[in-house]
Coordinates of C-alpha atoms and ligand atoms in Angstrom, one line a residue:
M1 CA -36.0 1.8 -16.8
D2 CA -34.0 3.8 -19.4
F3 CA -30.3 3.1 -19.8
L4 CA -27.9 6.0 -20.6
R5 CA -24.5 5.1 -21.9
P6 CA -22.4 8.3 -22.1
A7 CA -19.2 7.9 -24.2
S8 CA -17.3 10.7 -22.5
W9 CA -17.2 12.6 -19.2
E10 CA -18.7 15.6 -20.8
E11 CA -21.6 13.5 -22.1
A12 CA -22.1 12.0 -18.6
L13 CA -22.3 15.5 -17.0
A14 CA -24.8 16.6 -19.7
A15 CA -26.9 13.5 -19.1
K16 CA -26.8 14.0 -15.3
A17 CA -27.9 17.6 -15.7
E18 CA -30.8 16.6 -18.0
H19 CA -31.8 13.7 -15.8
P20 CA -30.8 14.5 -12.2
T21 CA -32.5 11.3 -10.9
A22 CA -30.4 9.1 -13.1
V23 CA -28.4 6.6 -11.0
P24 CA -24.8 6.2 -12.1
I25 CA -23.5 2.6 -12.2
A26 CA -19.7 1.9 -12.1
G27 CA -18.9 -1.6 -10.9
G28 CA -22.5 -2.2 -10.0
T29 CA -21.7 -4.2 -6.9
D30 CA -24.0 -2.0 -4.8
V31 CA -26.5 -0.8 -7.5
M32 CA -27.3 -4.2 -8.9
V33 CA -27.9 -5.7 -5.5
E34 CA -30.4 -2.9 -4.8
I35 CA -32.1 -3.4 -8.2
N36 CA -32.2 -7.2 -7.9
F37 CA -33.8 -6.9 -4.5
D38 CA -36.2 -4.3 -5.7
H39 CA -35.0 -1.8 -3.2
R40 CA -34.5 0.7 -6.0
R41 CA -36.2 1.1 -9.3
P42 CA -34.5 4.1 -11.0
E43 CA -36.1 5.8 -14.0
Y44 CA -32.7 6.1 -15.5
L45 CA -29.5 4.1 -15.0
M46 CA -26.3 5.7 -16.3
D47 CA -23.5 3.4 -17.1
L48 CA -20.1 5.0 -16.6
N49 CA -18.1 2.1 -17.9
R50 CA -17.4 3.7 -21.3
I51 CA -15.5 6.6 -19.7
G52 CA -12.0 5.2 -19.6
E53 CA -10.4 8.0 -17.5
L54 CA -12.5 7.0 -14.5
S55 CA -10.5 3.8 -14.3
E56 CA -7.1 5.5 -14.4
W57 CA -4.9 6.9 -11.7
E58 CA -2.0 9.4 -11.7
V59 CA 0.8 9.4 -9.1
G60 CA 1.9 13.0 -8.6
E61 CA 4.6 14.6 -6.4
E62 CA 2.4 15.0 -3.4
S63 CA -0.7 12.9 -4.0
V64 CA -2.5 10.3 -6.0
R65 CA -5.4 11.2 -8.2
L66 CA -7.5 8.1 -8.2
G67 CA -10.2 7.9 -10.9
A68 CA -13.6 7.1 -9.4
S69 CA -13.9 3.7 -10.9
V70 CA -10.4 2.3 -10.3
P71 CA -11.2 -1.1 -8.9
Y72 CA -9.9 -2.2 -5.5
T73 CA -7.7 -4.9 -7.1
K74 CA -5.7 -2.1 -8.9
I75 CA -5.2 -0.2 -5.7
M76 CA -3.8 -3.3 -4.0
E77 CA -1.6 -4.2 -7.0
H78 CA -0.2 -0.7 -7.9
L79 CA -0.7 1.8 -5.1
R80 CA 0.4 -0.2 -2.0
A81 CA 3.5 2.1 -1.4
E82 CA 1.7 5.4 -2.0
L83 CA -1.6 4.6 -0.3
P84 CA -0.9 1.8 2.2
G85 CA -4.0 2.4 4.3
L86 CA -6.4 2.3 1.4
A87 CA -4.6 -0.8 -0.1
L88 CA -5.0 -2.6 3.2
A89 CA -8.7 -1.6 3.4
S90 CA -9.1 -2.7 -0.3
H91 CA -7.8 -6.2 0.7
T92 CA -10.6 -6.7 3.1
V93 CA -13.4 -5.8 0.7
A94 CA -15.6 -8.9 -0.1
S95 CA -14.0 -11.3 -2.6
P96 CA -11.7 -11.1 -5.7
Q97 CA -14.7 -10.9 -8.0
I98 CA -16.1 -7.9 -6.1
R99 CA -12.7 -6.3 -5.8
N100 CA -12.3 -6.5 -9.6
R101 CA -15.5 -4.5 -10.2
G102 CA -16.1 -2.3 -7.2
G103 CA -14.1 0.9 -6.4
V104 CA -13.8 3.9 -4.2
G105 CA -16.2 6.1 -6.2
G106 CA -18.9 3.5 -5.7
N107 CA -18.1 3.2 -2.0
L108 CA -18.4 7.0 -1.7
G109 CA -21.6 7.0 -3.8
T110 CA -23.2 4.6 -1.4
A111 CA -21.7 6.3 1.6
S112 CA -22.6 3.4 3.9
P113 CA -21.1 3.8 7.4
A114 CA -19.6 0.3 6.9
G115 CA -17.8 1.0 3.6
D116 CA -14.2 -0.1 4.0
A117 CA -12.6 2.8 2.0
H118 CA -13.9 5.5 4.3
P119 CA -11.7 5.0 7.4
A120 CA -8.6 4.9 5.2
L121 CA -9.7 8.0 3.3
L122 CA -10.4 9.9 6.5
A123 CA -7.1 8.9 8.1
A124 CA -5.1 9.9 4.9
G125 CA -7.0 13.2 4.5
A126 CA -8.5 12.7 1.1
E127 CA -10.5 15.1 -1.1
V128 CA -13.3 14.1 -3.4
E129 CA -13.3 15.8 -6.9
V130 CA -16.9 16.2 -8.0
E131 CA -18.2 17.9 -11.1
S132 CA -21.4 19.0 -12.9
V133 CA -22.1 21.1 -15.9
R134 CA -21.9 24.0 -13.5
G135 CA -18.3 23.4 -12.6
S136 CA -15.9 21.3 -10.5
R137 CA -15.2 21.4 -6.8
R138 CA -13.2 19.4 -4.3
I139 CA -14.9 18.2 -1.1
P140 CA -12.7 17.5 1.9
I141 CA -13.5 13.9 3.0
D142 CA -14.5 15.2 6.5
A143 CA -17.4 17.1 4.8
F144 CA -18.4 14.4 2.4
Y145 CA -20.5 12.1 4.6
T146 CA -23.7 13.9 5.6
G147 CA -25.9 11.1 7.1
V148 CA -26.6 7.4 6.9
K149 CA -25.9 6.5 3.3
R150 CA -26.0 10.2 2.4
N151 CA -23.3 12.3 0.9
A152 CA -22.5 15.9 -0.1
L153 CA -23.1 15.4 -3.9
A154 CA -25.7 17.6 -5.5
A155 CA -28.3 15.9 -7.8
D156 CA -26.4 16.9 -11.0
E157 CA -22.9 16.1 -9.7
L158 CA -20.8 13.0 -10.4
I159 CA -17.6 11.9 -8.6
R160 CA -14.7 12.2 -11.0
A161 CA -11.7 11.3 -8.8
V162 CA -10.4 11.1 -5.3
H163 CA -7.2 12.9 -4.3
V164 CA -5.2 11.1 -1.6
K165 CA -2.0 12.4 -0.2
K166 CA 0.9 10.0 -0.6
A167 CA 1.8 8.4 2.7
D168 CA 4.5 10.2 4.6
G169 CA 4.5 7.6 7.3
P170 CA 3.0 4.3 8.3
Q171 CA -0.7 3.6 7.9
Q172 CA -2.9 0.8 9.1
F173 CA -6.4 -0.5 8.7
S174 CA -8.2 -3.0 10.9
K175 CA -11.7 -4.5 10.5
V176 CA -13.8 -6.7 12.7
G177 CA -16.2 -9.1 10.9
T178 CA -17.7 -12.5 11.5
R179 CA -15.2 -14.1 9.1
N180 CA -12.1 -13.3 7.1
A181 CA -13.7 -12.6 3.7
M182 CA -17.0 -11.6 2.1
V183 CA -18.1 -9.7 5.1
I184 CA -19.4 -6.3 5.8
A185 CA -17.6 -4.7 8.8
V186 CA -19.0 -4.9 12.3
C187 CA -16.7 -2.0 12.7
A188 CA -13.4 -0.8 11.3
F189 CA -10.5 1.5 12.1
G190 CA -7.9 3.4 10.0
L191 CA -4.9 5.1 11.4
A192 CA -2.2 7.2 9.6
L193 CA 0.9 8.7 11.1
H194 CA 2.0 11.9 9.4
P195 CA 5.6 12.6 10.5
E196 CA 5.9 15.6 8.2
T197 CA 3.3 17.5 10.1
R198 CA 3.8 15.5 13.3
T199 CA 0.2 14.6 13.4
V200 CA -1.9 11.4 13.4
R201 CA -5.3 11.0 11.8
T202 CA -8.0 8.4 12.4
G203 CA -11.0 7.0 10.6
I204 CA -13.8 4.9 12.2
G205 CA -16.2 2.8 10.2
S206 CA -19.5 1.3 11.1
A207 CA -19.7 2.7 14.6
A208 CA -21.6 5.9 14.0
P209 CA -24.3 7.1 11.5
T210 CA -21.4 8.2 9.2
P211 CA -17.7 7.3 9.0
V212 CA -16.0 9.6 11.5
R213 CA -12.7 10.7 12.8
A214 CA -11.8 10.4 16.5
K215 CA -10.7 14.1 16.7
A216 CA -10.3 14.3 20.5
A217 CA -8.2 11.1 20.4
E218 CA -6.0 12.6 17.6
E219 CA -5.6 15.9 19.6
F220 CA -4.6 14.0 22.7
L221 CA -2.1 11.8 20.9
N222 CA -0.6 14.7 18.9
A223 CA 0.0 16.6 22.2
A224 CA 1.4 13.5 24.0
L225 CA 3.8 12.7 21.1
E226 CA 5.0 16.3 20.9
E227 CA 5.4 16.7 24.7
G228 CA 7.4 13.5 25.0
G229 CA 9.6 14.3 22.0
F230 CA 8.5 10.9 20.5
W231 CA 8.7 11.9 16.9
D232 CA 12.5 12.6 17.4
N233 CA 13.4 10.0 20.0
G234 CA 11.3 7.2 18.6
K235 CA 10.6 5.8 22.1
I236 CA 8.0 3.2 22.7
I237 CA 4.6 4.8 23.3
T238 CA 3.7 4.4 27.0
P239 CA 0.8 2.0 27.7
S240 CA -1.1 4.8 29.5
V241 CA -0.9 7.0 26.4
A242 CA -2.0 4.1 24.2
K243 CA -4.9 3.3 26.6
Q244 CA -6.1 6.9 26.7
F245 CA -5.9 7.1 22.9
A246 CA -8.0 3.9 22.7
D247 CA -10.5 5.2 25.2
L248 CA -11.0 8.4 23.3
C249 CA -11.4 6.5 20.1
S250 CA -14.2 4.4 21.7
A251 CA -15.8 7.6 23.0
A252 CA -15.9 9.0 19.4
C253 CA -18.3 6.2 18.4
N254 CA -22.0 6.6 18.3
P255 CA -23.0 3.1 17.3
I256 CA -26.3 1.2 17.2
D257 CA -27.2 -2.4 18.0
D258 CA -27.9 -4.3 14.8
V259 CA -27.7 -7.8 13.4
R260 CA -23.9 -7.5 13.0
G261 CA -23.1 -6.4 16.5
T262 CA -24.1 -4.5 19.6
A263 CA -23.3 -0.9 20.3
S264 CA -21.2 -1.7 23.3
Y265 CA -19.2 -4.4 21.4
R266 CA -18.5 -1.9 18.6
R267 CA -17.2 0.7 21.1
H268 CA -15.0 -1.9 22.8
A269 CA -13.7 -3.3 19.5
V270 CA -12.9 0.2 18.1
G271 CA -10.8 0.8 21.2
V272 CA -8.9 -2.5 20.7
M273 CA -8.3 -1.7 17.1
A274 CA -7.1 1.8 17.9
R275 CA -4.5 0.5 20.4
R276 CA -3.3 -2.2 18.0
T277 CA -3.0 0.0 15.0
L278 CA -1.2 2.6 17.0
T279 CA 1.3 -0.1 18.2
W280 CA 1.8 -1.4 14.6
T281 CA 2.3 2.0 13.0
W282 CA 4.5 3.3 15.8
E283 CA 6.7 0.2 15.8
S284 CA 7.1 0.6 12.0
Y285 CA 7.9 4.4 12.4
R286 CA 10.4 4.0 15.2
G287 CA 12.1 1.0 13.6
A288 CA 14.1 1.0 10.4
G289 CA 11.7 3.3 8.7
R290 CA 12.0 6.4 11.0
T291 CA 15.0 7.9 9.4
A292 CA 13.5 7.4 5.9
Y293 CA 10.2 8.9 7.0
R294 CA 11.8 11.9 8.5
K295 CA 13.8 12.6 5.4
G296 CA 10.4 12.8 3.7
G297 CA 8.5 10.1 1.9
A298 CA 7.4 6.6 2.9
A299 CA 10.1 4.0 3.3
Ligands
FAD301 C1 -21.2 -9.7 -2.0 C2 -20.8 -8.3 -1.7 C3 -19.9 -8.0 -0.7 C4 -19.5 -6.7 -0.4 N1 -18.5 -6.5 0.6 C5 -18.1 -5.3 0.8 C6 -17.1 -5.1 1.8 O1 -16.5 -6.0 2.4 N2 -16.7 -3.8 2.0 C7 -17.3 -2.7 1.4 O2 -16.9 -1.6 1.7 N3 -18.2 -2.9 0.5 C8 -18.7 -4.2 0.2 N4 -19.6 -4.3 -0.8 C9 -20.3 -3.2 -1.4 C10 -19.6 -2.7 -2.7 O3 -18.8 -3.7 -3.3 C11 -18.7 -1.5 -2.5 O4 -19.5 -0.4 -1.9 C12 -18.1 -0.9 -3.8 O5 -17.1 0.0 -3.5 C13 -19.1 -0.3 -4.7 O6 -18.4 0.1 -5.9 P1 -19.1 0.0 -7.3 O7 -18.2 0.6 -8.3 O8 -19.5 -1.4 -7.6 O9 -20.4 0.9 -7.1 P2 -21.8 0.9 -7.9 O10 -22.6 -0.2 -7.4 O11 -21.6 1.0 -9.3 O12 -22.3 2.3 -7.3 C14 -22.5 2.5 -5.9 C15 -23.2 3.8 -5.7 O13 -22.3 4.8 -6.0 C16 -22.8 5.6 -7.1 N5 -21.7 6.0 -8.0 C17 -20.9 5.1 -8.6 N6 -20.0 5.8 -9.3 C18 -20.3 7.1 -9.2 C19 -19.7 8.3 -9.7 N7 -18.6 8.3 -10.4 N8 -20.3 9.5 -9.3 C20 -21.4 9.5 -8.5 N9 -21.9 8.4 -8.0 C21 -21.4 7.2 -8.3 C22 -23.9 4.8 -7.7 O14 -25.0 5.6 -8.3 C23 -24.4 4.1 -6.4 O15 -25.3 4.9 -5.7 C24 -20.1 -5.6 -1.1 C25 -21.0 -5.9 -2.1 C26 -21.4 -7.2 -2.4 C27 -22.3 -7.4 -3.5

């Protein structure tokens, strides 16, 4: 196995163009497991750790540009206000050691349906900035996941950053696992309220071949909130609306039975998480935060 160590982003792109089979390594918390278990024996391993910009982030007017290698710990420490859903999801990843190394770029690179960043990125409406020597493009998160552990990257492309809109309303993330830490999700759910556009977005993890949104549930809830004037009057969401939303979220799942859980359990649990996260986010919106959110910007 040859080891490539580009010193700059340009060098990394040139190396990936020359060796499209080269496997990038950032935190290594997925790659090294695969190599140690002999599941993968790449001809070239490309270390991205000398490229400082990949571990940096910028907070702009509208969105955050998160370098591909920014570790989860930094998201939790520095971006809790701007990206609350992703910060909550980051909290649930593995252990402090893994959170100090692993990041969103690696989660996207692996594209496991169980990756914890995905539901939060789907709910927030992120875009993945990818680049090759041929040029740069932004892939909407909905189009990024193409199959089980497959993504939309071309062989010569690398992930440079992820652009995530700053929260304009409450966001939540919920995960079911067999214990509180060091656990891959049995299933997970992300929800973001977007008062500016009067919409809600969802993200479901580990309950379909790829991370998915519950689009029918979103459409139903958007219409129900609009019809009842909920965004303005801040009333409690009726139990029948919450139940219908939860049922539609369950219906958006296409899970399998595996060692972590059965398909029917996953469907059920996603419904429970959908109802709970809706209650949490809505309570936070209709409480003290509502006026602040409606003036624009998270409280
Ligand atoms: C003990 C343990 C517990 C874990 N628990 C969790 C958990 O609870 N939740 C969870 O979501 N994950 C978990 N993981 C998996 C892992 O930590 C995450 O997926 C993490 O986000 C990977 O990030 P990384 O930087 O370490 O990626 P790496 O291992 O370096 O890379 C992962 C993949 O992404 C590719 N890649 C990395 N950077 C780029 C880039 N810039 N451009 C293109 N491709 C790139 C790599 O080639 C590889 O295919 C766990 C892992 C371990 C070992």
